[in-house]
Coordinates of C-alpha atoms in Angstrom, one line a residue:
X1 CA -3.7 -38.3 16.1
X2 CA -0.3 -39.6 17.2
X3 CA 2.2 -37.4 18.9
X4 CA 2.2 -33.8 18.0
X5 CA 5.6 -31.8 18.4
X6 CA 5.7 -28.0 18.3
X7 CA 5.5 -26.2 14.6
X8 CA 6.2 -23.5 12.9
X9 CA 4.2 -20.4 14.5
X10 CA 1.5 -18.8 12.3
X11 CA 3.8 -15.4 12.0
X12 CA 6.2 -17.6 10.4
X13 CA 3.4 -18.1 7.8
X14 CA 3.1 -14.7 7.4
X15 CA 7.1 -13.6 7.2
X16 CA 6.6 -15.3 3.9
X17 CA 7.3 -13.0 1.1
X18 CA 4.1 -12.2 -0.4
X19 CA 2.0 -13.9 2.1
X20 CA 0.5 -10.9 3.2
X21 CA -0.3 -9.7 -0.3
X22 CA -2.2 -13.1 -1.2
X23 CA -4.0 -13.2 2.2
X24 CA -5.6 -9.8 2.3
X25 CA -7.3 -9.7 -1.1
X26 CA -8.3 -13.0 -0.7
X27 CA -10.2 -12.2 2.4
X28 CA -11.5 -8.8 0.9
X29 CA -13.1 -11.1 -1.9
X30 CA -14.1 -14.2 -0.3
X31 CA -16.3 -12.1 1.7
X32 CA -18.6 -11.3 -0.3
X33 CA -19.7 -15.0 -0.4
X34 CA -20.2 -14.4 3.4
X35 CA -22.9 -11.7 2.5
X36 CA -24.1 -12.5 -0.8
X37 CA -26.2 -15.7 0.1
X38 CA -28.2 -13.4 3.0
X39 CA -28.2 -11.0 1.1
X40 CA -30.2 -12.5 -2.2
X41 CA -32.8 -14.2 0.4
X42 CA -33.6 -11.3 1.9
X43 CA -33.4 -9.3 -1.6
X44 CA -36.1 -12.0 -3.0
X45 CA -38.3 -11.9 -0.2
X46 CA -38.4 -7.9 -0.5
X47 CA -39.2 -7.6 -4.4
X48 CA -41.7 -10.8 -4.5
X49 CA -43.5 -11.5 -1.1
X50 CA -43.1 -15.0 -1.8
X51 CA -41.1 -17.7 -0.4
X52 CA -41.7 -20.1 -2.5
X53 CA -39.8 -18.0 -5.0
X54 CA -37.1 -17.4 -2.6
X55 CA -36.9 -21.6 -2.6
X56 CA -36.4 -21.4 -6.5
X57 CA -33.8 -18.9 -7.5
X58 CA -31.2 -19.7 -3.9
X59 CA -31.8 -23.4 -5.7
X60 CA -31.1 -21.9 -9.1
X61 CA -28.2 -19.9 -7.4
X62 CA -26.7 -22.9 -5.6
X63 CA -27.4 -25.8 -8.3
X64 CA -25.3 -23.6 -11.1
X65 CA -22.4 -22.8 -8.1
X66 CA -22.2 -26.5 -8.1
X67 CA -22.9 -27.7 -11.0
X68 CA -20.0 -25.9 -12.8
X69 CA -17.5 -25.2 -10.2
X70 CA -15.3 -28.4 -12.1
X71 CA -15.0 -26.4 -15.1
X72 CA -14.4 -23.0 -13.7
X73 CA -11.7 -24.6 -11.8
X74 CA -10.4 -26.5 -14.6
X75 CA -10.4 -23.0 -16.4
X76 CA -8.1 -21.8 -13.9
X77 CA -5.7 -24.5 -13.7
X78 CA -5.6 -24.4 -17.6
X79 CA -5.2 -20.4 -18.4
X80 CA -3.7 -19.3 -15.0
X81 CA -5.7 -16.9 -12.2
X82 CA -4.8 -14.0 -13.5
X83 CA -6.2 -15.0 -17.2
X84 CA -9.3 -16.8 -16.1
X85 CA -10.5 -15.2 -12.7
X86 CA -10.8 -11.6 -13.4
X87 CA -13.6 -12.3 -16.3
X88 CA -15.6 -14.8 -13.9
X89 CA -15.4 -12.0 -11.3
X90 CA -16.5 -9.0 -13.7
X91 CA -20.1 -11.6 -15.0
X92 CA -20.0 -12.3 -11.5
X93 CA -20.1 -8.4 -10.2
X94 CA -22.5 -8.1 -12.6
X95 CA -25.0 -10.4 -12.4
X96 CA -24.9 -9.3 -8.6
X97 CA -25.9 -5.9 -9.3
X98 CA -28.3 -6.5 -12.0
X99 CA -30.2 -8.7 -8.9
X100 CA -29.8 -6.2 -6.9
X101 CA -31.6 -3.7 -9.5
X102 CA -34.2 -5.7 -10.4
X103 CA -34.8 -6.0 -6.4
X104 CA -34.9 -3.2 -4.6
X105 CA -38.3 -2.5 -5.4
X106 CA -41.2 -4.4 -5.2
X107 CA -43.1 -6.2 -8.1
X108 CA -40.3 -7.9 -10.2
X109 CA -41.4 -11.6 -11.8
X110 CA -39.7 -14.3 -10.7
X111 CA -38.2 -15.5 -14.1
X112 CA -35.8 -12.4 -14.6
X113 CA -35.1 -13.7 -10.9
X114 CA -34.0 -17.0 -11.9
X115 CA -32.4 -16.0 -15.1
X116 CA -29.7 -14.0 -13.1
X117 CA -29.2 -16.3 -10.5
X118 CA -28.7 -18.8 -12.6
X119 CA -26.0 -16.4 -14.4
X120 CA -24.2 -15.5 -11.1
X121 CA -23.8 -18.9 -10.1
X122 CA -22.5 -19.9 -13.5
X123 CA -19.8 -17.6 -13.2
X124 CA -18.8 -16.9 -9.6
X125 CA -14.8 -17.5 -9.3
X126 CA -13.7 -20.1 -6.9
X127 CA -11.9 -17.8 -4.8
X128 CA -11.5 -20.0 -1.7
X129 CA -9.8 -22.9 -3.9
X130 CA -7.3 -20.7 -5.9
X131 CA -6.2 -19.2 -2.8
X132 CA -5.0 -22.5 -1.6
X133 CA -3.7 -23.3 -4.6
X134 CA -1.5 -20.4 -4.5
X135 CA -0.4 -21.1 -1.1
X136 CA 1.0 -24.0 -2.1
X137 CA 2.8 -22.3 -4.9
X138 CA 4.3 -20.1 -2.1
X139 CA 5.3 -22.3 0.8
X140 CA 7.2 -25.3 -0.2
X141 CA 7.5 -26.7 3.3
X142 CA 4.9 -28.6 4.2
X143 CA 4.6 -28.1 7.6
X144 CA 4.4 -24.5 7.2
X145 CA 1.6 -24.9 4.7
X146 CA -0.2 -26.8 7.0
X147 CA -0.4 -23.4 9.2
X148 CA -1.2 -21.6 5.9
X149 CA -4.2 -23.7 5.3
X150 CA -5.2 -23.7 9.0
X151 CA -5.3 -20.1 9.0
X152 CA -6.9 -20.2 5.7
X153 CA -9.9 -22.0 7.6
X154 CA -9.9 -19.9 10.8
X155 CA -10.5 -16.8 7.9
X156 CA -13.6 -18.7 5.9
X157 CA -14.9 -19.6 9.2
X158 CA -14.7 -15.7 10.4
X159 CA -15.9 -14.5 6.8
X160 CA -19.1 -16.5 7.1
X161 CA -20.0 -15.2 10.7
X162 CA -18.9 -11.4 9.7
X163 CA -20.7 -11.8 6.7
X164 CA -24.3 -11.9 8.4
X165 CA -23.4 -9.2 10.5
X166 CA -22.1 -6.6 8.0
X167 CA -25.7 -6.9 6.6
X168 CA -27.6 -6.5 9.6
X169 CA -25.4 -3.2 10.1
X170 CA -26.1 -1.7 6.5
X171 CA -30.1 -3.0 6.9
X172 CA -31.2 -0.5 9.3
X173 CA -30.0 2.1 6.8
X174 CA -30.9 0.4 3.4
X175 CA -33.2 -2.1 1.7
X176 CA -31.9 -5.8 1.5
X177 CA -30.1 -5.2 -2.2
X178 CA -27.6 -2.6 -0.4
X179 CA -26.3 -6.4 0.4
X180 CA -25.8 -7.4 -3.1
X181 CA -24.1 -4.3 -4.3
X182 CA -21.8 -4.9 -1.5
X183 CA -21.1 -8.2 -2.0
X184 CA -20.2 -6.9 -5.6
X185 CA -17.8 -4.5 -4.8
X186 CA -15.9 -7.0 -2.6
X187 CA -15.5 -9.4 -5.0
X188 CA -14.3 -7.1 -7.5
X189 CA -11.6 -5.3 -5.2
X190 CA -10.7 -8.6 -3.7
X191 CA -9.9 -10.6 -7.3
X192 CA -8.4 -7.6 -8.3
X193 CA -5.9 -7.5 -5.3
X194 CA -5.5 -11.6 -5.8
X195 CA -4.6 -11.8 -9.2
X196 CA -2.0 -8.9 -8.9
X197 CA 0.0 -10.3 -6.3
X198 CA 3.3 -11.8 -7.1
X199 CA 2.0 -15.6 -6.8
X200 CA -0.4 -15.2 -9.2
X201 CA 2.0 -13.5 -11.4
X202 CA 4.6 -15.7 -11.9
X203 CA 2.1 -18.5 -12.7
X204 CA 0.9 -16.8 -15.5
X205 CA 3.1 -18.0 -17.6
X206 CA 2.6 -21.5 -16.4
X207 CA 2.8 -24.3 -19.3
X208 CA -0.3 -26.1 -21.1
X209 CA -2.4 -28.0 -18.8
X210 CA -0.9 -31.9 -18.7
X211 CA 3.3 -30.7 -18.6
X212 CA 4.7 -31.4 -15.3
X213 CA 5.2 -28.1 -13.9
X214 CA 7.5 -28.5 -11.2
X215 CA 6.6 -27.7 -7.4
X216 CA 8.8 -24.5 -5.7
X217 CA 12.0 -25.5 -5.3
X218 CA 12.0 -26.7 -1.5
X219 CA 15.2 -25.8 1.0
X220 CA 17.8 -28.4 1.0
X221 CA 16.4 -29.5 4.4
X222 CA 12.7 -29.8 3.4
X223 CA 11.5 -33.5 2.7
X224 CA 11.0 -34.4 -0.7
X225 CA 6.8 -34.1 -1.4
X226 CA 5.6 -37.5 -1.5
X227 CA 2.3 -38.6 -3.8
X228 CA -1.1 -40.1 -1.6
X229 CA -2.7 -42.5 -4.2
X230 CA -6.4 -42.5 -3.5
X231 CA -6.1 -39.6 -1.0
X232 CA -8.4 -37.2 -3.4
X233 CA -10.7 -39.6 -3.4
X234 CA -10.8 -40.0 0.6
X235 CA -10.8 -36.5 0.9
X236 CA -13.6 -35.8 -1.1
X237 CA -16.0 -38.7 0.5
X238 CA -15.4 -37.5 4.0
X239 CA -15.5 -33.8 2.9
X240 CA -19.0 -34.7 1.3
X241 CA -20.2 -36.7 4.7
X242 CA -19.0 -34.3 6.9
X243 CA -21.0 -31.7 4.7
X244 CA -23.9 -33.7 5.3
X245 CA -23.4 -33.8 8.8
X246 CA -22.8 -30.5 10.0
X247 CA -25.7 -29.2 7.2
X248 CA -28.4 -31.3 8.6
X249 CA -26.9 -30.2 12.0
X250 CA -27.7 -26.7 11.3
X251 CA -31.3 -27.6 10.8
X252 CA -31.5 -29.7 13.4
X253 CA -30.1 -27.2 16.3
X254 CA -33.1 -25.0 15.1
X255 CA -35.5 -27.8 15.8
X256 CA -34.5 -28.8 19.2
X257 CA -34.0 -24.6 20.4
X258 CA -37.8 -24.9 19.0
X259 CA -38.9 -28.1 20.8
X260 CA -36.8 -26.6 24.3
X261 CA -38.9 -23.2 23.7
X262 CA -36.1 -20.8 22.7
X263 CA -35.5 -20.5 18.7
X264 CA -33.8 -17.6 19.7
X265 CA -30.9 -19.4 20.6
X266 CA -30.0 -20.9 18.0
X267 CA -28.1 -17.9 16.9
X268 CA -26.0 -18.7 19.9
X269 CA -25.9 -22.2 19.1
X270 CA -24.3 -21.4 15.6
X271 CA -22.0 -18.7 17.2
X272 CA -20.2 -20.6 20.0
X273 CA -19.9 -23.8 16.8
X274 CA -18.0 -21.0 14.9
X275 CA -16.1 -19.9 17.9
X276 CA -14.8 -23.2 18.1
X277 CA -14.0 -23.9 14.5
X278 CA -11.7 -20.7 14.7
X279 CA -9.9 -21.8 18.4
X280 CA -9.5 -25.7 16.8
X281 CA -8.0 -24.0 13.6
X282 CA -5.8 -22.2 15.4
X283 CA -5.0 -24.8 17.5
X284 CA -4.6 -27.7 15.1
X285 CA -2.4 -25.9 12.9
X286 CA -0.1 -24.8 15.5
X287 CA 1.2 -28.5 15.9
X288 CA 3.1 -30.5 13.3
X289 CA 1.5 -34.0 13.5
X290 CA 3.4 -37.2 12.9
X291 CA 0.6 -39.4 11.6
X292 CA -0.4 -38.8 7.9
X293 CA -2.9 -36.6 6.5
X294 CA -5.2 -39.3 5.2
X295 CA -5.3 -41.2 8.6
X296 CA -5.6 -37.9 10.5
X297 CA -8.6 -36.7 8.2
X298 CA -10.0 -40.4 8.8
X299 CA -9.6 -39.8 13.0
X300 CA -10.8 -36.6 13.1
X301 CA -13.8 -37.5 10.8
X302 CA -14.7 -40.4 13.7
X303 CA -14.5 -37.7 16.3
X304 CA -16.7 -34.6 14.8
X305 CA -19.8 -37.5 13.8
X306 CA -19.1 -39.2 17.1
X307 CA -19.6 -35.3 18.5
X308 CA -22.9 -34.9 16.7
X309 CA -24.1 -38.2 17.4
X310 CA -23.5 -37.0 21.1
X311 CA -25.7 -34.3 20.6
X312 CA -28.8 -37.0 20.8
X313 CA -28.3 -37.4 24.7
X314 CA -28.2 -33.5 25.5
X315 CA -30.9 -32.6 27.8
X316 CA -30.7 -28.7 27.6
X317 CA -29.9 -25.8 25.4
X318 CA -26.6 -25.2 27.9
X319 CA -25.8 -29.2 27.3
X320 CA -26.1 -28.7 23.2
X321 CA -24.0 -24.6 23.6
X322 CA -21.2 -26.7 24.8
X323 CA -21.4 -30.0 22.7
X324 CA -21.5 -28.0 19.6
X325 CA -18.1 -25.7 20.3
X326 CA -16.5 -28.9 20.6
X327 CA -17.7 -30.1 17.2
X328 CA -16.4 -26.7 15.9
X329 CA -13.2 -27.2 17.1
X330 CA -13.3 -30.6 15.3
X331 CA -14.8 -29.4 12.3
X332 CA -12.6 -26.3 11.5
X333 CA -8.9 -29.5 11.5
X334 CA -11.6 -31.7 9.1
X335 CA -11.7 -28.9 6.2
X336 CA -7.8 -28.2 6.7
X337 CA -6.5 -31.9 6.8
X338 CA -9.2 -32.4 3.4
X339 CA -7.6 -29.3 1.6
X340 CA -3.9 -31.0 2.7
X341 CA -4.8 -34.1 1.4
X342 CA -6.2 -33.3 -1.8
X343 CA -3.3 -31.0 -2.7
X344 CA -0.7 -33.4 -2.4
X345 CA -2.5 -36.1 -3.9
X346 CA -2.5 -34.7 -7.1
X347 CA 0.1 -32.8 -9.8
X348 CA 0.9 -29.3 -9.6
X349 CA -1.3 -28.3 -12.5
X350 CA -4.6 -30.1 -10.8
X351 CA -4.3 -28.3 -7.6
X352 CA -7.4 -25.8 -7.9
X353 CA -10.0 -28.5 -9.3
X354 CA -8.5 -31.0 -6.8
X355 CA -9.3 -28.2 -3.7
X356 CA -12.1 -27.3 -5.9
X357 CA -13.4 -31.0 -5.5
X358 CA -13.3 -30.7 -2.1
X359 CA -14.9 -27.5 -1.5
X360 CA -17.8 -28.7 -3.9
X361 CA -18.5 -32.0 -1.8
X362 CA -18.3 -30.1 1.2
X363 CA -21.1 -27.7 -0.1
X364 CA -23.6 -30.3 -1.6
X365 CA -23.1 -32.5 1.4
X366 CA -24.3 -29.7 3.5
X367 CA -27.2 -29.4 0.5
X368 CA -28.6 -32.8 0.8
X369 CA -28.2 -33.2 4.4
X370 CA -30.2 -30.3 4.9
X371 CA -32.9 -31.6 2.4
X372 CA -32.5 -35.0 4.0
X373 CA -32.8 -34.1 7.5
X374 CA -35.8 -31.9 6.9
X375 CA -38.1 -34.4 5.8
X376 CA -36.3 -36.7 8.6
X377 CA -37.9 -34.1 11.1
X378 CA -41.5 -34.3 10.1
X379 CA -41.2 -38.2 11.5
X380 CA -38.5 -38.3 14.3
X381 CA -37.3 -35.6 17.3
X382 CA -34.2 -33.9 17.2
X383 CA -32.6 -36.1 19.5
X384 CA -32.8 -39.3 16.8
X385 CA -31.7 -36.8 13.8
X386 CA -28.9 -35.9 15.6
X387 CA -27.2 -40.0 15.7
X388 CA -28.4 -40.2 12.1
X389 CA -26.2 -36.8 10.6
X390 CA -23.4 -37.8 12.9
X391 CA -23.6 -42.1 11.8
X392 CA -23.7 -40.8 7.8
X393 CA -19.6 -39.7 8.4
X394 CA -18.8 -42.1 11.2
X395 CA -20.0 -44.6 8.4
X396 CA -18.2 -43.3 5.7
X397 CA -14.9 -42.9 7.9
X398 CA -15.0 -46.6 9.0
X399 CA -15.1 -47.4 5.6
X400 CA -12.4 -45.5 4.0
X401 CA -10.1 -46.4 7.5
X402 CA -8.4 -50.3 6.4
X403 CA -7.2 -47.5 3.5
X404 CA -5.7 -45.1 5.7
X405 CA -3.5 -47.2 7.9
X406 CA 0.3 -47.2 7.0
X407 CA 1.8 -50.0 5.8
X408 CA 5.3 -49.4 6.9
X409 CA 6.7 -46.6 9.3
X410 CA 10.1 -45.2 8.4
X411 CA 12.6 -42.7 10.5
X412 CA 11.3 -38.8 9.5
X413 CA 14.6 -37.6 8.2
X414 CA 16.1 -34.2 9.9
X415 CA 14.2 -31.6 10.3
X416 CA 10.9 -33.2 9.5
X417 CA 7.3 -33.7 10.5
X418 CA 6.6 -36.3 8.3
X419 CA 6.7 -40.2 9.8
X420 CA 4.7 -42.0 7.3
X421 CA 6.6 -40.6 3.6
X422 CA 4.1 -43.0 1.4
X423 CA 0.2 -43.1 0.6
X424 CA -0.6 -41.3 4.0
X425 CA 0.4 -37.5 3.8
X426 CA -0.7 -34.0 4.4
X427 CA -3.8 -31.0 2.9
X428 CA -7.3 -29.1 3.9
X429 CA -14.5 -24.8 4.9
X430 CA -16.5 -22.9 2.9

C-alpha cells in the first residue's frame, strides 16, 4: 500500500463546521437498518409459525431494497435530500409500523406480509450513501475526507453490531414488532436531523441534474480533484466480490462452529470480525496513503480474499477467532477505499447513485454468496468453501489489477498526499 505518512487526526474531521450536525442524525437513522432486518424475521416468525414465509417476505424485503435503490438515489441527486428523502422516510416509517401491526399477533396471512415488505423496501431512503455524499460536499480536502469516510465505516460497522443487541434488550420486555416500531422512530428522527443540517441545506437549491455544479471551493493549498476514468466501475466489481466473499463467509463460519461442535461461537466469531473492521477503520483512515485509491482498493481486495482463503487451513475455533479479526480489519479499508473511489470518479451531481452503486453491489454480493455457498455446503466442508468465497475476489482483483497500475508517477505538490494525480485516486459497508 506504498508508504503511508501521518494524516489529519479524526478530531480534525470533526472541527469541521457542521460535521457534527451531519454525523449524529445520520447515525440516529442509519440505525434503524441495524435493527429493522432482525427485527422483521423475528416479527414473521411470531405472527406465522412458518419459516418458509419468513424466506419469502425478507426476499421480498431485500429484492425491492435492491432493485430500486438506482432510482431512489437518482431521486436524490436530481431533487436534493432535503426534497426527496423526507417522503421516502415517512412510506418508509410507515410501512414499518403497518408490519409491525399486522405482527404482533398471531394469525396474519402471508400476502398482507409480502405486500408491505415489498412497500418498505420500495421506499426506504439510502441513508448510508447520501451521508457520504454530503461529506464530500463538506470537506474539500481529500485527505481529510478519507478520515470522514473511514469513520463513516467504523459507525455502519458499530450500527450493525448495536443493532442486534438493542433488540435483544427490548425482547425480554416486548414481542418481536416492539423492533419494528423502533426501527421506525429512528429513521424518522434521524432523516429529520439529516436533512435539516446545513449541508443539506445549501444543496437544496442545487441546479437540474446534468449542469456542472461545482465541487467546494478547496483551500489555496489543496490539490486540484483529479477524475479516475473507469474507477466506478472497479469499485463496484470488487465491492460486489468482496460482498460475495464475506456473505458466503458468514454462512460458512456457522458451518465449521457446527462441524467443531460449538454453533454457539459463531456469535463470537462475527463479534471479534466486527471488532476488527472498527480497529482497521480507525486505523486505515488515520494514514494518508501515497498510492492511488484504485490500486489500494485492488491490494487490499488481494489481501482480505487471500485472508478468507486462509481460513481453509484453520484447525480450531481459536485458529478461525483470530483469522477472521484480521479479515475485519481488512474488510472495514475495502468499503472506505470503494466509497473514495467511486466519489471521485464521477461529477458532483452523480455522487449518491455513484456511492449508491457501491453500497448496492456490496449488498447483493453478500446476497448471492450466501445463496451460492449454501448449496456449496451440502457437497463440500467448510474448509474447501472457505478458498472458494476468498478465490471469487482474489479473481476478480487480478483481473481488474494491469488497470490499476499508474502509468506515470509525478512529484505530490506541497502539502499533499496525493502521488499518482491521474486515473488512480481516492473514495469508500453496509
Amino acid at each position: 500500500m506504498s508508504s503511508p505518512v501521518p494524516g489529519p487526526s479524526y478530531r480534525a474531521v470533526l472541527r469541521v463546521t457542521g460535521a457534527c450536525r451531519l454525523l449524529i442524525p445520520a447515525l440516529v437513522g442509519r440505525s434503524s437498518y441495524g435493527l429493522v432486518s432482525l427485527a422483521l424475521v423475528l416479527s414473521v416468525v411470531h405472527a406465522t409459525g412458518s419459516y418458509a414465509h419468513v424466506g419469502v417476505v425478507v426476499g421480498v424485503f431485500g429484492a425491492t431494497v435492491a432493485a430500486l435503490s438506482p432510482l431512489r438515489a437518482r431521486l436524490i441527486d436530481r431533487h436534493g435530500p432535503c426534497a426527496a428523502l423526507p417522503p421516502m422516510a415517512a412510506l418508509f416509517a410507515l410501512t414499518l409500523l403497518g408490519l409491525a401491526v399486522t405482527t404482533w399477533s398471531e394469525g396474519t396471512g402471508p400476502g398482507v406480509l409480502v405486500a408491505l415488505a415489498a412497500m418498505a423496501g420500495a421506499c426506504a431512503p439510502p441513508l448510508g450513501p447520501v451521508t457520504r455524499s454530503l461529506w464530500s460536499h463538506l470537506i474539500a480536502d481529500r485527505g481529510l475526507l478519507q478520515r470522514a469516510y473511514s469513520l463513516d465505516t467504523v459507525v455502519e460497522e458499530l450500527i450493525f453490531l448495536g443493532g442486534p443487541l438493542l433488540l435483544g434488550a427490548l425482547l425480554p420486555w416486548w414481542p418481536p414488532p416492539i423492533g419494528l416500531v423502533v426501527g421506525a422512530l429512528l429513521v424518522s428522527t434521524g432523516t429529520w436531523g439529516l436533512v435539516t443540517s446545513p449541508v443539506a441545506r445549501s444543496l437544496s437549491r442545487r441546479s437540474p441534474e446534468g449542469s456542472s455544479a461545482p465541487d467546494p471551493a478547496p483551500d489555496k493549498d489543496v490539490t486540484p480533484r483529479p477524475v479516475a476514468r473507469g474507477g466506478l466501475l472497479t469499485a463496484v466489481a470488487l465491492s460486489g466480490a468482496a460482498g460475495v466473499a464475506l456473505g458466503a463467509t458468514a454462512l460458512i463460519n456457522v458451518a465449521f462452529a457446527e462441524q467443531h461442535g460449538r454453533v454457539e461461537t459463531v456469535v463470537f466469531l462475527e463479534a471479534l470480525q466486527t471488532a476488527g473492521g472498527v480497529i482497521g477503520g480507525l486505523l486505515y483512515g488515520a494514514v494518508s496513503w501515497r498510492a492511488g485509491s484504485r490500486t489500494r482498493l485492488v491490494l487490499i481486495s488481494l489481501a482480505l480474499g487471500g485472508g478468507v482463503a486462509a481460513a481453509t487451513f484453520a484447525p480450531g475455533v481459536a485458529a478461525l477467532t483470530a483469522l477472521l479479526f484480521v479479515v475485519g480489519v481488512v474488510g472495514a479499508p475495502l468499503i472506505t477505499t470503494s466509497y473514495l473511489l467511486a466519489d471521485e470518479s464521477v461529477a458532483t451531481d452523480r455522487r449518491t447513485r455513484a456511492g449508491n452503486w457501491v453500497n448496492t453491489a456490496h449488498n447483493a454480493g453478500s446476497s448471492v454468496g450466501g445463496a451460492a455457498i449454501g448449496a456449496l455446503l451440502t457437497l463440500v466442508p467448510p474448509s474447501t468453501a472457505y478458498t472458494a468465497a476468498g478465490g471469487v475476489l482474489v479473481v476478480v482483483a487480478v483481473v481488474v489489477l494491469p488497470f490499476s497500475i499508474p502509468r506515470r508517477r509525478v512529484r505530490p505538490l506541497r502539502g499533499s498526499s496525493w502521488a499518482v494525480p491521474s486515473a488512480t485516486s481516492a473514495r469508500r459497508r453496509r
